[in-house]
mmCIF file with all atom_site columns, C-alpha atoms and ligand atoms in Angstrom:
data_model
loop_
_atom_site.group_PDB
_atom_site.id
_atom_site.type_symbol
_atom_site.label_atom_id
_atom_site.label_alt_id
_atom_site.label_comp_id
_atom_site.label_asym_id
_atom_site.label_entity_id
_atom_site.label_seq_id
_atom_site.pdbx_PDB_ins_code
_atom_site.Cartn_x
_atom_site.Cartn_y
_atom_site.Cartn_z
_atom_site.occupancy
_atom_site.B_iso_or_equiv
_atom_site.pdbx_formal_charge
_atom_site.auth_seq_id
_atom_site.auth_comp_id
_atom_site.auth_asym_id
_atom_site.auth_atom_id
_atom_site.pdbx_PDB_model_num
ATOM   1   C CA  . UNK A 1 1   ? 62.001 166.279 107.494 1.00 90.00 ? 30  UNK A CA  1
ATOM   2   C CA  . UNK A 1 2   ? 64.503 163.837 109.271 1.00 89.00 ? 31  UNK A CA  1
ATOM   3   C CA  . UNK A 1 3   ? 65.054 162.487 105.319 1.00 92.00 ? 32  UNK A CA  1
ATOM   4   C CA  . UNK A 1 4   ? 66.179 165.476 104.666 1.00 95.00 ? 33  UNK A CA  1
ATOM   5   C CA  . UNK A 1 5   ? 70.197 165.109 105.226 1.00 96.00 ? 34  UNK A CA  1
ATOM   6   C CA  . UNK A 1 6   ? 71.891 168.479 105.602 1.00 98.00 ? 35  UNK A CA  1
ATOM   7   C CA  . UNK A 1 7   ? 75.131 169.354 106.717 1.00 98.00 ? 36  UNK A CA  1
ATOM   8   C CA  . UNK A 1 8   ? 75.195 171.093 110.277 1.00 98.00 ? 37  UNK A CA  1
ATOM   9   C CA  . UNK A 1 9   ? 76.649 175.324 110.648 1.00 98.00 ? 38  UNK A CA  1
ATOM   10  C CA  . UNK A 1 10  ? 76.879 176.936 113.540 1.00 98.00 ? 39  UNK A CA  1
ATOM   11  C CA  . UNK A 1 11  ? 74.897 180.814 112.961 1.00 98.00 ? 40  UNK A CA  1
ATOM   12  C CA  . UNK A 1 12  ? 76.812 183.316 114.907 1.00 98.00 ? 41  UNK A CA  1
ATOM   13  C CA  . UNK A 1 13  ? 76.552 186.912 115.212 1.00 98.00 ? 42  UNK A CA  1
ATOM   14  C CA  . UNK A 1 14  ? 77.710 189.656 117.936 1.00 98.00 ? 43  UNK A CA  1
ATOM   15  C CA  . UNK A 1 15  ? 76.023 192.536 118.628 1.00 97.00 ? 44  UNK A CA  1
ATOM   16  C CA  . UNK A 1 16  ? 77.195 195.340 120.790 1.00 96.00 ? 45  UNK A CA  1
ATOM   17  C CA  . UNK A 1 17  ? 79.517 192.541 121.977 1.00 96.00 ? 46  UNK A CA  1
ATOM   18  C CA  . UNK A 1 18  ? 76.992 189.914 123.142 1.00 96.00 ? 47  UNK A CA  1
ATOM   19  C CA  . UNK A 1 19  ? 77.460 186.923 121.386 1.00 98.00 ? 48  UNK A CA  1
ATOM   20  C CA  . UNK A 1 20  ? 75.123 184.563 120.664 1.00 98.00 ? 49  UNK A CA  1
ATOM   21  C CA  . UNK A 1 21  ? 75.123 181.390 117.972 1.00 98.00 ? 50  UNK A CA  1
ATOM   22  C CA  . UNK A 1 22  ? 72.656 178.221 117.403 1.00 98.00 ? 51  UNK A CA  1
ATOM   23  C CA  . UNK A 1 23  ? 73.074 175.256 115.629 1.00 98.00 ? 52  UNK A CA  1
ATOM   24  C CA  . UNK A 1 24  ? 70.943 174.832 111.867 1.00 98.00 ? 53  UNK A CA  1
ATOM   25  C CA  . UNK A 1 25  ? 70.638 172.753 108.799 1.00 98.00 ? 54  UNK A CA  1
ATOM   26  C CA  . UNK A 1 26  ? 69.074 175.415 107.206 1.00 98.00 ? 55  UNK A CA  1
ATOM   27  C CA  . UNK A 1 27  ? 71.512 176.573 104.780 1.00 98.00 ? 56  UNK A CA  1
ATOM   28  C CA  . UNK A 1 28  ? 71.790 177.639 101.217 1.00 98.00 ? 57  UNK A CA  1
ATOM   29  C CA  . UNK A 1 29  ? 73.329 178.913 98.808  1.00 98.00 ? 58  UNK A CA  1
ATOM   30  C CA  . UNK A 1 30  ? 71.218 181.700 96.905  1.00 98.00 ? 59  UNK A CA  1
ATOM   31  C CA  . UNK A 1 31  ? 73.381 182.960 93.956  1.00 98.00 ? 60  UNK A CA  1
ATOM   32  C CA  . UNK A 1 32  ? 77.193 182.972 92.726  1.00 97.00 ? 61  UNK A CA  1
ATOM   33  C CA  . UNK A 1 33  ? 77.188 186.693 91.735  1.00 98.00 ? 62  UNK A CA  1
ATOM   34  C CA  . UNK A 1 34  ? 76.420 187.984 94.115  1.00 98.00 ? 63  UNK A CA  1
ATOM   35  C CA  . UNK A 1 35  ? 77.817 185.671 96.552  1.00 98.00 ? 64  UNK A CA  1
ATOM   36  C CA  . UNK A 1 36  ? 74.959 185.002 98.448  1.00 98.00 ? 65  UNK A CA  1
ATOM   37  C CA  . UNK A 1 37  ? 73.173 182.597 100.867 1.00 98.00 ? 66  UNK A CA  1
ATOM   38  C CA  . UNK A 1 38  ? 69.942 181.819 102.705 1.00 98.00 ? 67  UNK A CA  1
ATOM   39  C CA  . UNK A 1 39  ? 69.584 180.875 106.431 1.00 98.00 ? 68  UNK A CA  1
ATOM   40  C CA  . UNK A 1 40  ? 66.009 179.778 108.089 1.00 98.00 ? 69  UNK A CA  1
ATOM   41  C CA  . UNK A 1 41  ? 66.055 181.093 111.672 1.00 98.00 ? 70  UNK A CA  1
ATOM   42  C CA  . UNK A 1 42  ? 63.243 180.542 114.376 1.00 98.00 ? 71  UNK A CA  1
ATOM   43  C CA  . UNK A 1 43  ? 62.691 184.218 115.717 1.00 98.00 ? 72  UNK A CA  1
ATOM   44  C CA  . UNK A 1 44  ? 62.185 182.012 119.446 1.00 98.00 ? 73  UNK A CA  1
ATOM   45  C CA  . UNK A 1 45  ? 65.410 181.596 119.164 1.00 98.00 ? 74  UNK A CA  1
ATOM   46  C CA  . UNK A 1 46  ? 68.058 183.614 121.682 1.00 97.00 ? 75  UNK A CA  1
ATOM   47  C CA  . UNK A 1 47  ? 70.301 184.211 118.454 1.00 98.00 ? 76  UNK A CA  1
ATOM   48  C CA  . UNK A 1 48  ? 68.067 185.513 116.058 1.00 98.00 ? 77  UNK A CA  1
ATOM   49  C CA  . UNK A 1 49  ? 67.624 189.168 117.846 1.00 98.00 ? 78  UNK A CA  1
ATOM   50  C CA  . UNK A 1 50  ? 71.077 189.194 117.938 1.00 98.00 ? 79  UNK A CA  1
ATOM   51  C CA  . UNK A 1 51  ? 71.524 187.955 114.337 1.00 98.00 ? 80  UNK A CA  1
ATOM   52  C CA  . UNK A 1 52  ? 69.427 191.166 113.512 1.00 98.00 ? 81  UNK A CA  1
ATOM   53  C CA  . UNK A 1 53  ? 70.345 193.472 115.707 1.00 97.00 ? 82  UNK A CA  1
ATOM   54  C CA  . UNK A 1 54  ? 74.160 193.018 114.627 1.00 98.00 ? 83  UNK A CA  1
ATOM   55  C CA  . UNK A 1 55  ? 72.709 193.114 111.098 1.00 98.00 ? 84  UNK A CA  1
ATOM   56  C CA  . UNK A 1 56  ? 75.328 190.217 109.929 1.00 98.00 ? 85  UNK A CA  1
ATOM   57  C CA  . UNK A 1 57  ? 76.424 186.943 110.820 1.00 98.00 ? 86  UNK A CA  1
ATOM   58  C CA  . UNK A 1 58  ? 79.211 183.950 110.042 1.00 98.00 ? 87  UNK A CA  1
ATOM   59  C CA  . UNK A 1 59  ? 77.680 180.452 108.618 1.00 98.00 ? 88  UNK A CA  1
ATOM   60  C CA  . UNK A 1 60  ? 80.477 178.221 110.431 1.00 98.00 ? 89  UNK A CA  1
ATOM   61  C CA  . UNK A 1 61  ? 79.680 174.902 108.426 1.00 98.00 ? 90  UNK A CA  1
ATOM   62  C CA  . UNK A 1 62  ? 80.743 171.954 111.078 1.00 98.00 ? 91  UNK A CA  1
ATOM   63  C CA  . UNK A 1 63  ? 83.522 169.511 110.142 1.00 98.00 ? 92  UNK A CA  1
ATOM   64  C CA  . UNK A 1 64  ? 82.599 166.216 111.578 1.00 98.00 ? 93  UNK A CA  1
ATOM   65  C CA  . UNK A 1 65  ? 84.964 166.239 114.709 1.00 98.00 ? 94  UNK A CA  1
ATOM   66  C CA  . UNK A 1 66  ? 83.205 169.045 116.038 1.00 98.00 ? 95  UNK A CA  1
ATOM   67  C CA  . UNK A 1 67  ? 79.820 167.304 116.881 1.00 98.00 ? 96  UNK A CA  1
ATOM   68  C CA  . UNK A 1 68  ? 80.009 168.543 120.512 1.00 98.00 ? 97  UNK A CA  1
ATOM   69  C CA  . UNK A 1 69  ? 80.093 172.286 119.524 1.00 98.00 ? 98  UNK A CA  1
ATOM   70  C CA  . UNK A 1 70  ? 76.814 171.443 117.181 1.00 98.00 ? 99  UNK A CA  1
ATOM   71  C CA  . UNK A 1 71  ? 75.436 169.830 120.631 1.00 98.00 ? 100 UNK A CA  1
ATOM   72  C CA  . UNK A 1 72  ? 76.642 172.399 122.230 1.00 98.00 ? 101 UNK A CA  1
ATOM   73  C CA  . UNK A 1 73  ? 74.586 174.988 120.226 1.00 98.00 ? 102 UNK A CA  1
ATOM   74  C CA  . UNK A 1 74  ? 71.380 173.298 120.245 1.00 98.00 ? 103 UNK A CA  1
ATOM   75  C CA  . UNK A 1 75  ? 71.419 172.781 123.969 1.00 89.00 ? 104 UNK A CA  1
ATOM   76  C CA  . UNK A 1 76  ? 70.635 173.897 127.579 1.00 90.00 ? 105 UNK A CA  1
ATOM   77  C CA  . UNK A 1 77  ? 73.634 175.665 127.261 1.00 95.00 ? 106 UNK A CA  1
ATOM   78  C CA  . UNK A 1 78  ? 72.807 179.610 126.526 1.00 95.00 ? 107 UNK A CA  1
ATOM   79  C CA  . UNK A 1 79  ? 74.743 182.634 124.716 1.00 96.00 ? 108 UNK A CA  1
ATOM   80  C CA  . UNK A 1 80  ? 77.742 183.446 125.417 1.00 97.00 ? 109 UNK A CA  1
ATOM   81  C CA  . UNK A 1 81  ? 79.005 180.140 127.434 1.00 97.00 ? 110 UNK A CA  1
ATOM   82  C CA  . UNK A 1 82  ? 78.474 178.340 124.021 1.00 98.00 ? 111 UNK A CA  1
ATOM   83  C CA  . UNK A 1 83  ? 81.540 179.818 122.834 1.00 98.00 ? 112 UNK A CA  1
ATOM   84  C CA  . UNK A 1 84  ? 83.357 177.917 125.436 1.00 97.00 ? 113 UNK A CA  1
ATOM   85  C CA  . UNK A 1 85  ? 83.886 175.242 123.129 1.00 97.00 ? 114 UNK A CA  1
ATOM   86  C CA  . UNK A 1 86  ? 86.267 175.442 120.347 1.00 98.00 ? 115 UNK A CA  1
ATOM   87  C CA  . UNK A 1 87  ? 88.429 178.470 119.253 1.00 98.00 ? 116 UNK A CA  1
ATOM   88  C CA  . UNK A 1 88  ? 86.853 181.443 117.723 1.00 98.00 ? 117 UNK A CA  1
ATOM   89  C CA  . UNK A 1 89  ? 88.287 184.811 115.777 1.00 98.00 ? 118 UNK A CA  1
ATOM   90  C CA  . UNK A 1 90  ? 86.276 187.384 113.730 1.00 97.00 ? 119 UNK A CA  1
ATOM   91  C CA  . UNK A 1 91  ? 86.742 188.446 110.662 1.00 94.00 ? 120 UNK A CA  1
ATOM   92  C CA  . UNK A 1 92  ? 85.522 191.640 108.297 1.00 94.00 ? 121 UNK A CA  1
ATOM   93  C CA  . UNK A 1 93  ? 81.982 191.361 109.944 1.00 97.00 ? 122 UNK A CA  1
ATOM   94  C CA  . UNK A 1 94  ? 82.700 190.796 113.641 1.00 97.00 ? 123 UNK A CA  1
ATOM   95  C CA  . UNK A 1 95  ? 80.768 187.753 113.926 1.00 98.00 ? 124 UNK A CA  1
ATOM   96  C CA  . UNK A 1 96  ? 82.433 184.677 115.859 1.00 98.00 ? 125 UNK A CA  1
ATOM   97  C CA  . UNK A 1 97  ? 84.436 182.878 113.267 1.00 98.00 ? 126 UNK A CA  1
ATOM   98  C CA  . UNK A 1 98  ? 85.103 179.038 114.440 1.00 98.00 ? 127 UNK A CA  1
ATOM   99  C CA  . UNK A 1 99  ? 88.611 177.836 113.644 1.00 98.00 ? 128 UNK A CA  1
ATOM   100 C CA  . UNK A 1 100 ? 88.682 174.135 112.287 1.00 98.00 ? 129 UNK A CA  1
ATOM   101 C CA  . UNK A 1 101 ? 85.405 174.854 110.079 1.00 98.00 ? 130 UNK A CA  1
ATOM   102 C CA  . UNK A 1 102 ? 84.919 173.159 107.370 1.00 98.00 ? 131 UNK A CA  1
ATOM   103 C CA  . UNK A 1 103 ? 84.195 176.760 105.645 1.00 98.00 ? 132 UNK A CA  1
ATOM   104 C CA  . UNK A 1 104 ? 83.413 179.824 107.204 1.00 98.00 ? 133 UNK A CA  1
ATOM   105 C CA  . UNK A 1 105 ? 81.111 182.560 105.374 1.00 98.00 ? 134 UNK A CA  1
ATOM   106 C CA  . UNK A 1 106 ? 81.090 185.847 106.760 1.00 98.00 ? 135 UNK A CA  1
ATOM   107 C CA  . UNK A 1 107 ? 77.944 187.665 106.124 1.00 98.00 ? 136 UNK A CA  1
ATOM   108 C CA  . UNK A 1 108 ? 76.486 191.488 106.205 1.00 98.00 ? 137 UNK A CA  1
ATOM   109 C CA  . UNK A 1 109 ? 72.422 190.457 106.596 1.00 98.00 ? 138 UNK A CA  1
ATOM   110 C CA  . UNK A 1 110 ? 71.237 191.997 103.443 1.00 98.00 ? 139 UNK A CA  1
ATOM   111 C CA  . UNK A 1 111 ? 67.323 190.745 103.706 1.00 98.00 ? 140 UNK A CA  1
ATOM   112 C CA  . UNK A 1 112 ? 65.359 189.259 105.690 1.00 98.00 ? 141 UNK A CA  1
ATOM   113 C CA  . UNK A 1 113 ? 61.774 188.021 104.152 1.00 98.00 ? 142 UNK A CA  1
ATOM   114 C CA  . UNK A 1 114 ? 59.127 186.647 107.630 1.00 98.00 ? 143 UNK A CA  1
ATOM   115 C CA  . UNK A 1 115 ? 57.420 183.346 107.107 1.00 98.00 ? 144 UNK A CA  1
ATOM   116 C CA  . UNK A 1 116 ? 55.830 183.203 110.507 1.00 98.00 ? 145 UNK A CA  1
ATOM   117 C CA  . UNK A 1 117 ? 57.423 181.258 112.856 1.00 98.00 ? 146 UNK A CA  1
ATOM   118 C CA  . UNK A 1 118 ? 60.521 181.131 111.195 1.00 98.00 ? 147 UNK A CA  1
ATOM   119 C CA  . UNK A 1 119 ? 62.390 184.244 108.971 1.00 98.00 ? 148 UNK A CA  1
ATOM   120 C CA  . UNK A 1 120 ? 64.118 183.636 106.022 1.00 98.00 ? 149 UNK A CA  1
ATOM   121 C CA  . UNK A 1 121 ? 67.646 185.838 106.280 1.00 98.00 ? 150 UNK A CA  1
ATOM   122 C CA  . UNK A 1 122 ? 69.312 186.685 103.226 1.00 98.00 ? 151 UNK A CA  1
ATOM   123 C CA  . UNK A 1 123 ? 73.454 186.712 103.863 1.00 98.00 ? 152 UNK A CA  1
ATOM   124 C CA  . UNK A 1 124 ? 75.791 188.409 101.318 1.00 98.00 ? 153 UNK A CA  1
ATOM   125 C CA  . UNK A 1 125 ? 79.354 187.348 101.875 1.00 98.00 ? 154 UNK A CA  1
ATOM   126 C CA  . UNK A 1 126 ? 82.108 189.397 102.347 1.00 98.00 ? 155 UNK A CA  1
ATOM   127 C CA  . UNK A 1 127 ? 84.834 186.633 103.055 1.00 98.00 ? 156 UNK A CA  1
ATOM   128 C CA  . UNK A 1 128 ? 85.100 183.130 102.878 1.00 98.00 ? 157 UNK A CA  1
ATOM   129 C CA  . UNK A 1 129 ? 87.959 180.022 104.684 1.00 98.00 ? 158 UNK A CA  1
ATOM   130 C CA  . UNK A 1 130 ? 88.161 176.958 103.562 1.00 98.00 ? 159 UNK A CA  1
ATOM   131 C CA  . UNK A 1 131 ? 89.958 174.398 105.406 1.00 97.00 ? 160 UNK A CA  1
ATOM   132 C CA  . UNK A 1 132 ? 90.710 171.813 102.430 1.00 94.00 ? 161 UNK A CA  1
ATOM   133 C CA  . UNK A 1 133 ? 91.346 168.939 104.840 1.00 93.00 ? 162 UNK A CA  1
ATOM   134 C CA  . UNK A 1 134 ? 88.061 168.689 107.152 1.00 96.00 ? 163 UNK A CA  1
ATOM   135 C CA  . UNK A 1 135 ? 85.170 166.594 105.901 1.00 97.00 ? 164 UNK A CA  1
ATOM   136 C CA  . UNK A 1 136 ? 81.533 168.102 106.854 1.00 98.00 ? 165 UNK A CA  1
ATOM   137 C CA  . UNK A 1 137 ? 79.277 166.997 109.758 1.00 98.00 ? 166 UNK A CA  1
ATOM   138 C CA  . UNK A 1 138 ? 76.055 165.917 108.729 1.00 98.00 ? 167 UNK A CA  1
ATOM   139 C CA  . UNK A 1 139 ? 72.527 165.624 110.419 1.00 98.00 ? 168 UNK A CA  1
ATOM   140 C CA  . UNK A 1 140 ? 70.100 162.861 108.619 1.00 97.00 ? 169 UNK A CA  1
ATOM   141 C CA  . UNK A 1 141 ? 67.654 160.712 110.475 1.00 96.00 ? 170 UNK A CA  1
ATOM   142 C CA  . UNK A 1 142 ? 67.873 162.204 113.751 1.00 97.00 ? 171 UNK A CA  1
ATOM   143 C CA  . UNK A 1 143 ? 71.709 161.130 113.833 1.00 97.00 ? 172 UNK A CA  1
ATOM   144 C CA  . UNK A 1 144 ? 74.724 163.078 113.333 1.00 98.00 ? 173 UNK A CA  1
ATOM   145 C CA  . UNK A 1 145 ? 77.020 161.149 110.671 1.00 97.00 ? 174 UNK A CA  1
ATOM   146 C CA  . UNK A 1 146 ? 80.257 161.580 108.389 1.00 96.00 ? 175 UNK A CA  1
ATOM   147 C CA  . UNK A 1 147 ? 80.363 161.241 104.812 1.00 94.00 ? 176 UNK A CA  1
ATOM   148 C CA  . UNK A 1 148 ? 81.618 157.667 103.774 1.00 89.00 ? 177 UNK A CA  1
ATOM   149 C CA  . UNK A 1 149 ? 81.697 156.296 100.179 1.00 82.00 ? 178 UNK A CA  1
ATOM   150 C CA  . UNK A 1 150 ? 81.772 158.629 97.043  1.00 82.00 ? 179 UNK A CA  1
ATOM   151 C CA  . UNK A 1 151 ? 78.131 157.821 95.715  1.00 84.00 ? 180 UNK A CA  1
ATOM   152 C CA  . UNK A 1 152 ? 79.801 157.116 92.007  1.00 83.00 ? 181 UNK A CA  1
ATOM   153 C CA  . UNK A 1 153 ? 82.348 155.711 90.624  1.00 77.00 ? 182 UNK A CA  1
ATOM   154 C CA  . UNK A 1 154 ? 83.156 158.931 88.537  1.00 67.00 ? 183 UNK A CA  1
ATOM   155 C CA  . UNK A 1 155 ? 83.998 161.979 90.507  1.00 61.00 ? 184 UNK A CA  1
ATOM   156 C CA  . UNK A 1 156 ? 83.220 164.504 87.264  1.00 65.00 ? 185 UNK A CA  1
ATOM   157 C CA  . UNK A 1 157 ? 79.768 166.556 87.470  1.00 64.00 ? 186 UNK A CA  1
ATOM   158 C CA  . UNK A 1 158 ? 77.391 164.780 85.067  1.00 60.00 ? 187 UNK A CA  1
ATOM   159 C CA  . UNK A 1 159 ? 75.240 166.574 82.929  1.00 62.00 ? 188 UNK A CA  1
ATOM   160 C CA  . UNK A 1 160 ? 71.872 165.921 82.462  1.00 61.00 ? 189 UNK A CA  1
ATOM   161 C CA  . UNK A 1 161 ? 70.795 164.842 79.354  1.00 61.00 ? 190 UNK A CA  1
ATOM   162 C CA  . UNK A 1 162 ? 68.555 167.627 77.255  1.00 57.00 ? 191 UNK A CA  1
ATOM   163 C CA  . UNK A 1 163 ? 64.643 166.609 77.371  1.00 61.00 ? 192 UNK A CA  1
ATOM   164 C CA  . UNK A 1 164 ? 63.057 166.645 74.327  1.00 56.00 ? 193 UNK A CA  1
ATOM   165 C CA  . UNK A 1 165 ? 59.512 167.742 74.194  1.00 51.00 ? 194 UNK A CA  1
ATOM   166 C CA  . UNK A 1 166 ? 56.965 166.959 71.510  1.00 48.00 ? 195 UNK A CA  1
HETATM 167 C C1  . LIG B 2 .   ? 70.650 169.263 113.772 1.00 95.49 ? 18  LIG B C1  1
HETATM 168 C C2  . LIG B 2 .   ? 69.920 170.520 114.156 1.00 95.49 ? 18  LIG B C2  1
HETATM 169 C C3  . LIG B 2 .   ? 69.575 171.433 113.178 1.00 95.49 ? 18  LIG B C3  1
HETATM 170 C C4  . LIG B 2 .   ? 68.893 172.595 113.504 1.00 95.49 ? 18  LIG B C4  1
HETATM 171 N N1  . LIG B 2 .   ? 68.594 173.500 112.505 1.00 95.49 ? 18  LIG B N1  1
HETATM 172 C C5  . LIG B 2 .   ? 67.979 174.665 112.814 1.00 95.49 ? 18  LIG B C5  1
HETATM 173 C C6  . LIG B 2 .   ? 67.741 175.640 111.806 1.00 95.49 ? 18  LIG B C6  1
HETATM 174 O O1  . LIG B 2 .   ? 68.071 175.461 110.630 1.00 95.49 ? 18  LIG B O1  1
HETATM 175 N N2  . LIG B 2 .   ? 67.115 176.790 112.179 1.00 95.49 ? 18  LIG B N2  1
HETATM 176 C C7  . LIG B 2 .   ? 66.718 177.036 113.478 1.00 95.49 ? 18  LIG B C7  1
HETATM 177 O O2  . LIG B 2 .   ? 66.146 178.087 113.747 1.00 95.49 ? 18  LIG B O2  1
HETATM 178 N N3  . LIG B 2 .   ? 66.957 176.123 114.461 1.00 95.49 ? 18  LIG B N3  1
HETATM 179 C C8  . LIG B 2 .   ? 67.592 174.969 114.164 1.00 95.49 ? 18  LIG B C8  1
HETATM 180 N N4  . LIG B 2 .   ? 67.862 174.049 115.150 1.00 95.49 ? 18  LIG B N4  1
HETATM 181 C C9  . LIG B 2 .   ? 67.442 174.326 116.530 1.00 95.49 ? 18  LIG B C9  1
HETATM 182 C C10 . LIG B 2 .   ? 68.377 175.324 117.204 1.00 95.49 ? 18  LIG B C10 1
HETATM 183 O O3  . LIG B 2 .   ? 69.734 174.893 117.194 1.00 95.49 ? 18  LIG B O3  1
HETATM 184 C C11 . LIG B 2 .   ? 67.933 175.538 118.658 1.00 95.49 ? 18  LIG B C11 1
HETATM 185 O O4  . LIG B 2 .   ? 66.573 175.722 118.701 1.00 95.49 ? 18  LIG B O4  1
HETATM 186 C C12 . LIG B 2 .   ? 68.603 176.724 119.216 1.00 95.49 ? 18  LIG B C12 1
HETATM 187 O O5  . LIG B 2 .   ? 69.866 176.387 119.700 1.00 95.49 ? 18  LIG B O5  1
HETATM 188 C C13 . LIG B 2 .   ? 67.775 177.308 120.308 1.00 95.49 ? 18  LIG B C13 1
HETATM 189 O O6  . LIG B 2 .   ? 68.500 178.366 120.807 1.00 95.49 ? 18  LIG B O6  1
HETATM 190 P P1  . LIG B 2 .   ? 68.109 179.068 122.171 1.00 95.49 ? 18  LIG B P1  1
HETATM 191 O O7  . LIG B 2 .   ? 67.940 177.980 123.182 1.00 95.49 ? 18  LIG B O7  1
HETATM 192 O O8  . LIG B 2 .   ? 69.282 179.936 122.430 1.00 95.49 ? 18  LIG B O8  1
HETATM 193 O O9  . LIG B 2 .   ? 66.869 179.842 121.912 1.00 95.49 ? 18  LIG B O9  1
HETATM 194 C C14 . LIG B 2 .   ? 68.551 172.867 114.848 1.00 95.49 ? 18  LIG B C14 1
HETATM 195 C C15 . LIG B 2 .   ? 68.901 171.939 115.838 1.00 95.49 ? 18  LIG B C15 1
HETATM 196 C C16 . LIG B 2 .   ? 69.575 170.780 115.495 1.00 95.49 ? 18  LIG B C16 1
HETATM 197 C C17 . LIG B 2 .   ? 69.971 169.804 116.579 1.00 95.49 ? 18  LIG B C17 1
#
């Protein structure tokens, strides 16, 4: 899994006012229309009841000066006193919104599907920032990095080209 290079979100979510977040690579986007992602949660984890219970919750994807909140969120520290780092608003949802973000994605949970251990939670978005300057944190073998070269010369989306069969 460490070969697996993600970029890093913070998961937030406030319920009743208790506030409670965790650091994950487990991100996706689902579909355009709606606009919809996934998040994998561990339902060990201090957030997820809270993630449920508030029934939504803001994807806070890292920019790549904010490693110490993503250490922050994965550590000994607990609930609320992770929010002591960095600055943090709400928006439609009421889930902690982290200023500086490379994108936020506010979500109402509108799923949630159990695969044992972990729970697969289905977010539709109801508002989206982008912050056009950061550059994303990312996570790949066991080390938090920054992007660094374009991979190709040509910036444009390539298409690939149609297999033939028979
Ligand atoms: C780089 C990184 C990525 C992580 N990704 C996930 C994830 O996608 N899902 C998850 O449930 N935990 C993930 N974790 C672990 C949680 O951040 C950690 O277990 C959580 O903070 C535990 O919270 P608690 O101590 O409040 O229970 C990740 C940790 C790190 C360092």
């Amino acid at each position: 899994m460490r070969k697996l290079a993600a970029a890093v979100s913070i998961i937030t979510a406030d319920s009743g006012g208790r506030r409670n977040g965790l650091t994950a690579t487990a991100v996706m986007s689902l579909t355009a229309k709606p606009p919809r992602l996934v998040i994998a949660i561990n339902k060990d984890a201090s957030a997820y009841a809270v993630i449920v219970g508030s029934g939504s919750f803001c994807v806070n994807v890292l920019a790549a000066e904010q490693v110490d909140i993503a250490r922050r969120f994965a550590g000994d520290v607990k609930g609320e006193e992770r929010f002591a780092l960095g600055h943090w608003g709400i928006l439609e949802t009421g889930s902690p919104v982290l200023e500086g973000a490379v994108t936020n994605f506010d979500c109402d949970l509108s799923e949630t599907v159990d695969c044992g251990t972990h729970a697969l939670l289905i977010g539709l978005v109801k508002r989206v920032l982008v912050n056009a300057q950061a550059s994303p944190l990312l996570y790949a073998d066991s080390q938090w990095r920054r992007l660094a070269e374009p991979a190709a010369d040509n910036p444009t989306l390539q298409t690939a080209p149609t297999r033939k069969t028979g």
